[in-house]
PDB file of C-alpha atoms in Angstrom:
ATOM      1  CA  ARG P   1      13.717  -2.925  44.687  1.00  0.00           C
ATOM      2  CA  PRO P   2      11.435  -3.236  47.953  1.00  0.00           C
ATOM      3  CA  ARG P   3      10.285  -6.815  49.058  1.00  0.00           C
ATOM      4  CA  GLN P   4       5.720  -6.605  47.635  1.00  0.00           C
ATOM      5  CA  TYR P   5       4.080  -9.026  50.720  1.00  0.00           C
ATOM      6  CA  SER P   6       1.256 -10.554  49.494  1.00  0.00           C
ATOM      7  CA  TYR P   7      -1.973 -11.998  51.417  1.00  0.00           C
ATOM      8  CA  TYR P   8      -2.334 -14.512  49.851  1.00  0.00           C
ATOM      9  CA  LYS P   9      -0.324 -17.872  50.376  1.00  0.00           C
ATOM     10  CA  TYR P  10       0.183 -18.490  46.691  1.00  0.00           C
ATOM     11  CA  SER P  11       0.643 -15.227  44.338  1.00  0.00           C
ATOM     12  CA  CYS P  12       0.681 -15.572  41.049  1.00  0.00           C
ATOM     13  CA  THR P  13       2.202 -11.423  39.623  1.00  0.00           C
ATOM     14  CA  SER P  14       5.594 -12.631  40.836  1.00  0.00           C
ATOM     15  CA  THR P  15       7.877 -12.236  38.416  1.00  0.00           C
ATOM     16  CA  ASN P  16       9.626 -15.902  38.939  1.00  0.00           C
ATOM     17  CA  ASN P  17       8.230 -18.966  36.934  1.00  0.00           C
ATOM     18  CA  THR P  18      10.117 -20.861  39.289  1.00  0.00           C
ATOM     19  CA  ASN P  19       8.138 -20.321  42.439  1.00  0.00           C
ATOM     20  CA  THR P  20       4.968 -19.975  40.912  1.00  0.00           C
ATOM     21  CA  LYS P  21       1.890 -22.754  41.958  1.00  0.00           C
ATOM     22  CA  SER P  22      -1.389 -21.911  41.578  1.00  0.00           C
ATOM     23  CA  THR P  23      -4.160 -21.281  43.801  1.00  0.00           C
ATOM     24  CA  LYS P  24      -6.027 -24.969  43.422  1.00  0.00           C
ATOM     25  CA  MET P  25      -4.035 -27.787  44.586  1.00  0.00           C
ATOM     26  CA  ALA P  26      -4.619 -31.542  42.574  1.00  0.00           C
ATOM     27  CA  ARG P  27      -5.630 -33.773  43.517  1.00  0.00           C
ATOM     28  CA  SER P  28      -2.936 -36.297  44.029  1.00  0.00           C
ATOM     29  CA  SER P  29      -2.824 -39.586  41.758  1.00  0.00           C
ATOM     30  CA  ASN P  30      -2.025 -42.084  45.373  1.00  0.00           C
ATOM     31  CA  PRO P  31      -4.511 -44.779  44.308  1.00  0.00           C
ATOM     32  CA  VAL P  32      -4.679 -45.935  47.892  1.00  0.00           C
ATOM     33  CA  GLU P  33      -5.794 -42.546  48.768  1.00  0.00           C
ATOM     34  CA  SER P  34      -8.012 -42.148  45.894  1.00  0.00           C
ATOM     35  CA  TYR P  35      -9.165 -45.599  47.209  1.00  0.00           C
ATOM     36  CA  ARG P  36      -9.558 -44.533  50.737  1.00  0.00           C
ATOM     37  CA  ARG P  37     -11.340 -40.780  49.277  1.00  0.00           C
ATOM     38  CA  GLU P  38     -14.048 -42.836  47.306  1.00  0.00           C
ATOM     39  CA  GLN P  39     -14.778 -45.671  50.536  1.00  0.00           C
ATOM     40  CA  ARG P  40     -15.589 -42.491  52.621  1.00  0.00           C
ATOM     41  CA  ARG P  41     -17.447 -41.057  50.284  1.00  0.00           C
ATOM     42  CA  LYS P  42     -20.022 -43.821  49.861  1.00  0.00           C
ATOM     43  CA  GLU P  43     -19.561 -45.061  53.649  1.00  0.00           C
ATOM     44  CA  ILE P  44     -21.043 -41.213  54.325  1.00  0.00           C
ATOM     45  CA  LYS P  45     -23.685 -42.222  52.014  1.00  0.00           C
ATOM     46  CA  LYS P  46     -24.793 -45.114  53.446  1.00  0.00           C
ATOM     47  CA  ASN P  47     -25.099 -43.446  57.011  1.00  0.00           C
ATOM     48  CA  LYS P  48     -26.974 -40.827  55.759  1.00  0.00           C
ATOM     49  CA  SER P  49     -29.310 -43.106  54.500  1.00  0.00           C
ATOM     50  CA  ALA P  50     -29.904 -45.005  57.705  1.00  0.00           C
ATOM     51  CA  ARG P  51     -30.264 -41.464  59.335  1.00  0.00           C
ATOM     52  CA  LEU P  52     -33.538 -40.331  57.343  1.00  0.00           C
ATOM     53  CA  LYS P  53     -34.554 -44.207  57.331  1.00  0.00           C
ATOM     54  CA  ALA P  54     -34.161 -44.499  61.221  1.00  0.00           C
ATOM     55  CA  ARG P  55     -35.412 -40.857  61.377  1.00  0.00           C
ATOM     56  CA  ASP P  56     -38.565 -42.214  59.324  1.00  0.00           C
ATOM     57  CA  VAL P  57     -38.736 -44.796  61.607  1.00  0.00           C
ATOM     58  CA  ARG P  58     -39.170 -42.366  64.214  1.00  0.00           C
ATOM     59  CA  VAL P  59     -41.685 -40.161  63.147  1.00  0.00           C
ATOM     60  CA  ALA P  60     -43.838 -42.778  62.069  1.00  0.00           C
ATOM     61  CA  THR P  61     -44.346 -44.434  65.268  1.00  0.00           C
ATOM     62  CA  THR P  62     -44.493 -41.571  67.115  1.00  0.00           C
ATOM     63  CA  ARG P  63     -45.867 -38.996  65.459  1.00  0.00           C
ATOM     64  CA  THR P  64     -49.649 -38.634  64.420  1.00  0.00           C
ATOM     65  CA  VAL P  65     -51.391 -37.551  61.333  1.00  0.00           C
ATOM     66  CA  THR P  66     -53.502 -34.828  63.316  1.00  0.00           C
ATOM     67  CA  GLU P  67     -49.594 -33.974  64.732  1.00  0.00           C
ATOM     68  CA  VAL P  68     -48.259 -32.806  61.861  1.00  0.00           C
ATOM     69  CA  HIS P  69     -51.737 -31.616  60.274  1.00  0.00           C
ATOM     70  CA  ASP P  70     -51.403 -29.062  61.838  1.00  0.00           C
ATOM     71  CA  GLU P  71     -48.231 -27.709  61.473  1.00  0.00           C
ATOM     72  CA  ILE P  72     -48.203 -27.834  58.185  1.00  0.00           C
ATOM     73  CA  THR P  73     -51.650 -25.577  58.317  1.00  0.00           C
ATOM     74  CA  THR P  74     -49.572 -23.315  60.626  1.00  0.00           C
ATOM     75  CA  LEU P  75     -46.604 -22.810  58.036  1.00  0.00           C
ATOM     76  CA  GLU P  76     -49.441 -22.961  55.380  1.00  0.00           C
ATOM     77  CA  LYS P  77     -50.567 -20.162  57.238  1.00  0.00           C
ATOM     78  CA  LYS P  78     -47.574 -18.321  57.726  1.00  0.00           C
ATOM     79  CA  GLN P  79     -46.572 -18.805  54.026  1.00  0.00           C
ATOM     80  CA  THR P  80     -49.878 -16.892  52.982  1.00  0.00           C
ATOM     81  CA  PHE P  81     -49.403 -13.746  55.332  1.00  0.00           C
ATOM     82  CA  GLN P  82     -45.936 -13.532  54.241  1.00  0.00           C
ATOM     83  CA  ASN P  83     -46.905 -13.413  50.415  1.00  0.00           C
ATOM     84  CA  ASP P  84     -46.799 -16.423  49.349  1.00  0.00           C
ATOM     85  CA  HIS P  85     -43.169 -16.519  50.884  1.00  0.00           C
ATOM     86  CA  LEU P  86     -41.291 -17.789  53.816  1.00  0.00           C
ATOM     87  CA  ASP P  87     -37.401 -18.535  54.373  1.00  0.00           C
ATOM     88  CA  SER P  88     -35.339 -20.961  53.600  1.00  0.00           C
ATOM     89  CA  THR P  89     -35.456 -23.209  57.187  1.00  0.00           C
ATOM     90  CA  ASP P  90     -39.913 -23.074  56.810  1.00  0.00           C
ATOM     91  CA  THR P  91     -39.230 -24.088  53.585  1.00  0.00           C
ATOM     92  CA  ARG P  92     -37.213 -27.162  54.719  1.00  0.00           C
ATOM     93  CA  THR P  93     -39.554 -28.066  57.270  1.00  0.00           C
ATOM     94  CA  LEU P  94     -42.436 -27.490  55.236  1.00  0.00           C
ATOM     95  CA  GLU P  95     -41.115 -30.708  52.461  1.00  0.00           C
ATOM     96  CA  ARG P  96     -40.474 -32.012  55.521  1.00  0.00           C
ATOM     97  CA  LEU P  97     -43.426 -32.332  57.094  1.00  0.00           C
ATOM     98  CA  ARG P  98     -44.980 -33.298  54.586  1.00  0.00           C
ATOM     99  CA  LYS P  99     -42.824 -35.904  53.799  1.00  0.00           C
ATOM    100  CA  GLU P 100     -42.965 -36.519  57.446  1.00  0.00           C
ATOM    101  CA  LEU P 101     -47.206 -36.602  56.510  1.00  0.00           C
ATOM    102  CA  LYS P 102     -47.042 -40.045  54.017  1.00  0.00           C
ATOM    103  CA  ILE P 103     -44.961 -41.802  56.422  1.00  0.00           C
ATOM    104  CA  VAL P 104     -47.221 -40.973  58.977  1.00  0.00           C
ATOM    105  CA  GLN P 105     -50.250 -41.688  56.983  1.00  0.00           C
ATOM    106  CA  ARG P 106     -48.877 -44.742  55.093  1.00  0.00           C
ATOM    107  CA  ALA P 107     -48.013 -46.098  58.585  1.00  0.00           C
ATOM    108  CA  GLU P 108     -51.736 -45.387  59.916  1.00  0.00           C
ATOM    109  CA  GLU P 109     -52.992 -47.811  57.220  1.00  0.00           C
ATOM    110  CA  GLU P 110     -50.315 -50.417  57.755  1.00  0.00           C
ATOM    111  CA  ARG P 111     -51.008 -50.667  61.751  1.00  0.00           C
ATOM    112  CA  ILE P 112     -55.179 -50.794  60.755  1.00  0.00           C
ATOM    113  CA  GLU P 113     -54.711 -53.256  58.140  1.00  0.00           C
ATOM    114  CA  ILE P 114     -52.951 -55.401  61.138  1.00  0.00           C
ATOM    115  CA  GLU P 115     -54.950 -54.838  63.545  1.00  0.00           C
ATOM    116  CA  THR P 116     -57.841 -56.252  61.181  1.00  0.00           C
ATOM    117  CA  LYS P 117     -56.251 -58.722  60.098  1.00  0.00           C
ATOM    118  CA  GLU P 118     -55.224 -59.675  63.576  1.00  0.00           C
ATOM    119  CA  ARG P 119     -58.657 -59.212  64.699  1.00  0.00           C
ATOM    120  CA  GLU P 120     -60.423 -61.924  61.910  1.00  0.00           C
ATOM    121  CA  GLU P 121     -57.457 -64.404  62.685  1.00  0.00           C
ATOM    122  CA  ALA P 122     -58.468 -64.396  66.617  1.00  0.00           C
ATOM    123  CA  LEU P 123     -62.420 -64.510  65.476  1.00  0.00           C
ATOM    124  CA  HIS P 124     -60.811 -67.575  63.434  1.00  0.00           C
ATOM    125  CA  ASN P 125     -59.481 -68.647  65.286  1.00  0.00           C
ATOM    126  CA  GLU P 126     -61.577 -68.852  68.712  1.00  0.00           C
ATOM    127  CA  GLU P 127     -64.864 -69.996  66.059  1.00  0.00           C
ATOM    128  CA  ILE P 128     -62.479 -73.137  65.581  1.00  0.00           C
ATOM    129  CA  ARG P 129     -62.051 -73.700  69.091  1.00  0.00           C
ATOM    130  CA  LEU P 130     -65.424 -73.495  70.345  1.00  0.00           C
ATOM    131  CA  ARG P 131     -66.305 -76.259  67.035  1.00  0.00           C
ATOM    132  CA  GLN P 132     -63.568 -79.083  67.906  1.00  0.00           C
ATOM    133  CA  TYR P 133     -65.024 -77.958  72.019  1.00  0.00           C
ATOM    134  CA  GLU P 134     -68.433 -79.160  70.797  1.00  0.00           C
ATOM    135  CA  LYS P 135     -67.481 -82.237  68.879  1.00  0.00           C
ATOM    136  CA  SER P 136     -66.313 -83.211  72.361  1.00  0.00           C
ATOM    137  CA  ASP P 137     -67.820 -86.059  74.017  1.00  0.00           C
ATOM    138  CA  ASP P 138     -66.960 -84.414  77.420  1.00  0.00           C
ATOM    139  CA  SER P 139     -68.644 -81.000  75.984  1.00  0.00           C
ATOM    140  CA  ILE P 140     -71.426 -82.610  74.925  1.00  0.00           C
ATOM    141  CA  ARG P 141     -71.910 -83.929  78.138  1.00  0.00           C
ATOM    142  CA  SER P 142     -70.960 -80.711  80.405  1.00  0.00           C
ATOM    143  CA  ILE P 143     -73.874 -78.646  77.392  1.00  0.00           C
ATOM    144  CA  ASN P 144     -76.456 -80.966  78.077  1.00  0.00           C
ATOM    145  CA  GLU P 145     -75.933 -80.737  81.566  1.00  0.00           C
ATOM    146  CA  GLU P 146     -75.993 -77.248  81.835  1.00  0.00           C
ATOM    147  CA  ARG P 147     -78.842 -77.411  79.253  1.00  0.00           C
ATOM    148  CA  TYR P 148     -80.977 -80.406  81.773  1.00  0.00           C
ATOM    149  CA  ARG P 149     -79.809 -79.518  85.304  1.00  0.00           C
ATOM    150  CA  TYR P 150     -83.680 -81.241  86.362  1.00  0.00           C
ATOM    151  CA  ALA P 151     -83.672 -83.922  84.039  1.00  0.00           C
ATOM    152  CA  LYS P 152     -83.437 -86.304  86.921  1.00  0.00           C
ATOM    153  CA  MET P 153     -86.308 -85.500  87.626  1.00  0.00           C
ATOM    154  CA  SER P 154     -88.667 -85.926  84.579  1.00  0.00           C
ATOM    155  CA  ILE P 155     -90.756 -89.362  84.104  1.00  0.00           C
ATOM    156  CA  TYR P 156     -88.705 -89.961  81.255  1.00  0.00           C
ATOM    157  CA  TYR P 157     -85.446 -89.964  81.998  1.00  0.00           C
ATOM    158  CA  ASP P 158     -83.480 -93.375  82.324  1.00  0.00           C
ATOM    159  CA  PRO P 159     -80.115 -94.152  82.946  1.00  0.00           C
ATOM    160  CA  VAL P 160     -79.214 -96.394  80.078  1.00  0.00           C
ATOM    161  CA  MET P 161     -81.580 -95.738  77.417  1.00  0.00           C
ATOM    162  CA  ASN P 162     -82.472 -92.375  77.620  1.00  0.00           C
ATOM    163  CA  PRO P 163     -79.892 -90.550  79.959  1.00  0.00           C
ATOM    164  CA  TYR P 164     -80.877 -86.851  78.737  1.00  0.00           C
TER     165      TYR P 164
END
């Protein structure tokens, strides 16, 4: 009988049961290997989330709301011209741009809040500094000297009783 050659690595048509192997090999039951595999899965998941967070931070700092909104409108126009159908890459980019828009808007709001808080804090500190300056004797003297430059020429001037 002539030998039959198969293109498959493991033939299931053979009549000899001793050499029969399934096409899918079972994973080993070695606990060390399964633990290593599980750790690798966790590491990949953690790295993916770290990459996404880094990309979100980069987007929040570099992109503006108008840029992202313009890109979204161009893709939506493309979608309307193609009878509401986009290819898979365009749909993924559109979804990502919508997420980026939310991220950028949130970052813009946070920036505005921080700027207003800093401005209010600076004004408050300036008011406190002015109040402290006004209460000191040197400040009163300097204000009076500035206000009454020619007080010594007045007939009411007395160095002890009425200095200013």
